[in-house]
């Protein structure tokens, strides 16, 4: 009896292992990629964050916590709060613009939808640098939009609209919007049209149907778009540098600044580790939250 | 209790006419079926009544109110969608009371109304369940309850029984009829199943190619089809081509058949069609009256257990005859027999 009962599960186990093996084979190349290009650099960065920085020099292997201690400096704490707020605002504004936009586009005829999607993909091909420079021109005193406002009689004379946090925000929105739309687009175009129609037969106008049915039914999608844009915005470091004052600089800019201009690599590494941890915990937290609300 | 009227309604999608010159005046408080094959325009007509699509031309009236340009959310119609379209983010009672939520009614009132409707659909204890805790049949009932929650002027059901299995379908048919009779609400059901239409409705509207073919009670539709399409789509029939004579006889393939032709077909001139239903026909080895029979050859005998279906043919015409099961027929496939015709049959324009 015992022999039988043990032999059956082992047979099942070995066969399932065999199946797993062939299935997992395909995971090896991406696994190696992740290991070499993601995990190793991350571990190196983690190690460097504990190294000792030689004043006016480079760094040497050591185990010191001073890099992390410097982080409790109010200057960096305010930068942290500022970064997180800026990114939160950008992701909320971006997704609240992208949701109705994508919904309306998805209800248009195919002939109209395709050029709009192509246009969004075109924006994606532009790099941060090009977008940043084009906004410095658009917001400048000599050639920018304020000239139009003067021509319209809103302003007395042209002004420069950058550097400012407003300029950073506009450029970041421009940059993140296509990502938000492309994240929302597949689930929204698969969305059951009869749901808003059912809402209509019960007395909901198009706008109320959108907010009481479409938005809540797609909350999982909305949350993942919010997280995507937030993380994306957190990583952008060129826009705050090009379009903002040092007072508007975000954590990513400070990291660049420490690493490249102040050559304080251990401190930059410590900040990077911190930023990564924030991102991870955010993604995990939101994932748990959306699972809870769905169940 | 709403009387639905459509006057000269057209619906065009590009150059395609989905509905052509539709005129309907439907009685209030009745069970009405829109019957037609897929692509016939029945769903288009239905959506037009609900306000989900707008008419290209013509007028739609509820009682005396012109609702042609009124959007769906102002029409107060209750609709059950084919896939039920229940809101996945709401539970059962929240789904049912969605319309009341839009009106910002207090929670206690909404809950009470939902309980009342759940009682009506005989599912009193499921108010707090989520949708994935419901079976297909329960979902449909919840969709019905939701559609009725706002005391709509019209109750619309889109292919309500197509997703249910045969047993449940029959059961729901009866329940829907009961529900309609208790509430006395004008109800429109869209279906492609002619059996469903025949058993459920007070009035059947047969639609094909975007045109109304016939409007009438199920028996009228069955006994007096006004077009060959209706005769063919509703039940089984054989249509004989010939000429209806003034004296009531029917001239067919050189014979003068002595059947009392009832119907509006023109007499003596243009060809008309004689509609013969299986239950009107019988097979005999020898007929006494040649003007009352057609010689046929037995093609196929199928014993279904409850009855025997016999297919017999005369030239290009095929007749279906039903014989009681259980005793021997006295003939077999290939035999030549006489097909006995009824005393009266329906004729229509060809």
PDB file of C-alpha atoms in Angstrom, chain A residues 191-192 194-206 208-209 212-214 216-217 219 295, chain B residues 47 50 52 72-73 76-77 79 81 83 85-89 95 98-99 101-104 146 150:
ATOM      1  CA  UNK A 191     -14.417  46.887 -23.514  1.00  0.00           C
ATOM      2  CA  UNK A 192     -17.968  45.585 -23.803  1.00  0.00           C
ATOM      3  CA  UNK A 194     -23.209  47.023 -24.176  1.00  0.00           C
ATOM      4  CA  UNK A 195     -22.237  48.182 -20.658  1.00  0.00           C
ATOM      5  CA  UNK A 196     -22.491  51.924 -21.379  1.00  0.00           C
ATOM      6  CA  UNK A 197     -25.560  51.180 -23.495  1.00  0.00           C
ATOM      7  CA  UNK A 198     -27.165  49.381 -20.569  1.00  0.00           C
ATOM      8  CA  UNK A 199     -26.328  52.390 -18.403  1.00  0.00           C
ATOM      9  CA  UNK A 200     -27.996  54.628 -20.995  1.00  0.00           C
ATOM     10  CA  UNK A 201     -31.233  52.638 -20.925  1.00  0.00           C
ATOM     11  CA  UNK A 202     -31.288  53.155 -17.170  1.00  0.00           C
ATOM     12  CA  UNK A 203     -30.998  56.900 -17.486  1.00  0.00           C
ATOM     13  CA  UNK A 204     -27.273  57.645 -17.580  1.00  0.00           C
ATOM     14  CA  UNK A 205     -26.166  60.236 -20.136  1.00  0.00           C
ATOM     15  CA  UNK A 206     -22.867  59.553 -21.948  1.00  0.00           C
ATOM     16  CA  UNK A 208     -22.343  59.783 -16.338  1.00  0.00           C
ATOM     17  CA  UNK A 209     -22.162  56.367 -18.017  1.00  0.00           C
ATOM     18  CA  UNK A 212     -20.207  55.334 -13.284  1.00  0.00           C
ATOM     19  CA  UNK A 213     -19.582  52.347 -15.541  1.00  0.00           C
ATOM     20  CA  UNK A 214     -16.551  52.621 -17.830  1.00  0.00           C
ATOM     21  CA  UNK A 216     -14.976  51.727 -12.366  1.00  0.00           C
ATOM     22  CA  UNK A 217     -15.121  48.671 -14.605  1.00  0.00           C
ATOM     23  CA  UNK A 219     -10.069  50.498 -12.605  1.00  0.00           C
ATOM     24  CA  UNK A 295     -11.662  40.218  -5.174  1.00  0.00           C
TER      25      UNK A 295
ATOM     26  CA  UNK B  47     -32.101  49.366 -31.012  1.00  0.00           C
ATOM     27  CA  UNK B  50     -34.516  51.673 -27.356  1.00  0.00           C
ATOM     28  CA  UNK B  52     -29.398  53.255 -28.946  1.00  0.00           C
ATOM     29  CA  UNK B  72     -31.787  56.387 -24.868  1.00  0.00           C
ATOM     30  CA  UNK B  73     -31.187  57.781 -21.387  1.00  0.00           C
ATOM     31  CA  UNK B  76     -37.149  55.209 -19.842  1.00  0.00           C
ATOM     32  CA  UNK B  77     -37.004  51.823 -21.490  1.00  0.00           C
ATOM     33  CA  UNK B  79     -33.584  46.556 -21.728  1.00  0.00           C
ATOM     34  CA  UNK B  81     -29.056  42.686 -23.426  1.00  0.00           C
ATOM     35  CA  UNK B  83     -24.995  39.112 -23.026  1.00  0.00           C
ATOM     36  CA  UNK B  85     -24.422  43.554 -19.794  1.00  0.00           C
ATOM     37  CA  UNK B  86     -24.340  43.412 -16.004  1.00  0.00           C
ATOM     38  CA  UNK B  87     -21.824  45.809 -14.464  1.00  0.00           C
ATOM     39  CA  UNK B  88     -18.831  43.747 -13.301  1.00  0.00           C
ATOM     40  CA  UNK B  89     -17.805  46.233 -10.594  1.00  0.00           C
ATOM     41  CA  UNK B  95     -26.644  46.352 -10.365  1.00  0.00           C
ATOM     42  CA  UNK B  98     -28.104  51.385 -10.628  1.00  0.00           C
ATOM     43  CA  UNK B  99     -30.844  53.565 -12.130  1.00  0.00           C
ATOM     44  CA  UNK B 101     -28.323  55.421  -7.787  1.00  0.00           C
ATOM     45  CA  UNK B 102     -28.198  57.799 -10.761  1.00  0.00           C
ATOM     46  CA  UNK B 103     -31.187  59.593  -9.278  1.00  0.00           C
ATOM     47  CA  UNK B 104     -29.301  59.869  -5.968  1.00  0.00           C
ATOM     48  CA  UNK B 146     -32.405  45.539 -13.384  1.00  0.00           C
ATOM     49  CA  UNK B 150     -37.149  51.948 -13.094  1.00  0.00           C
TER      50      UNK B 150
END
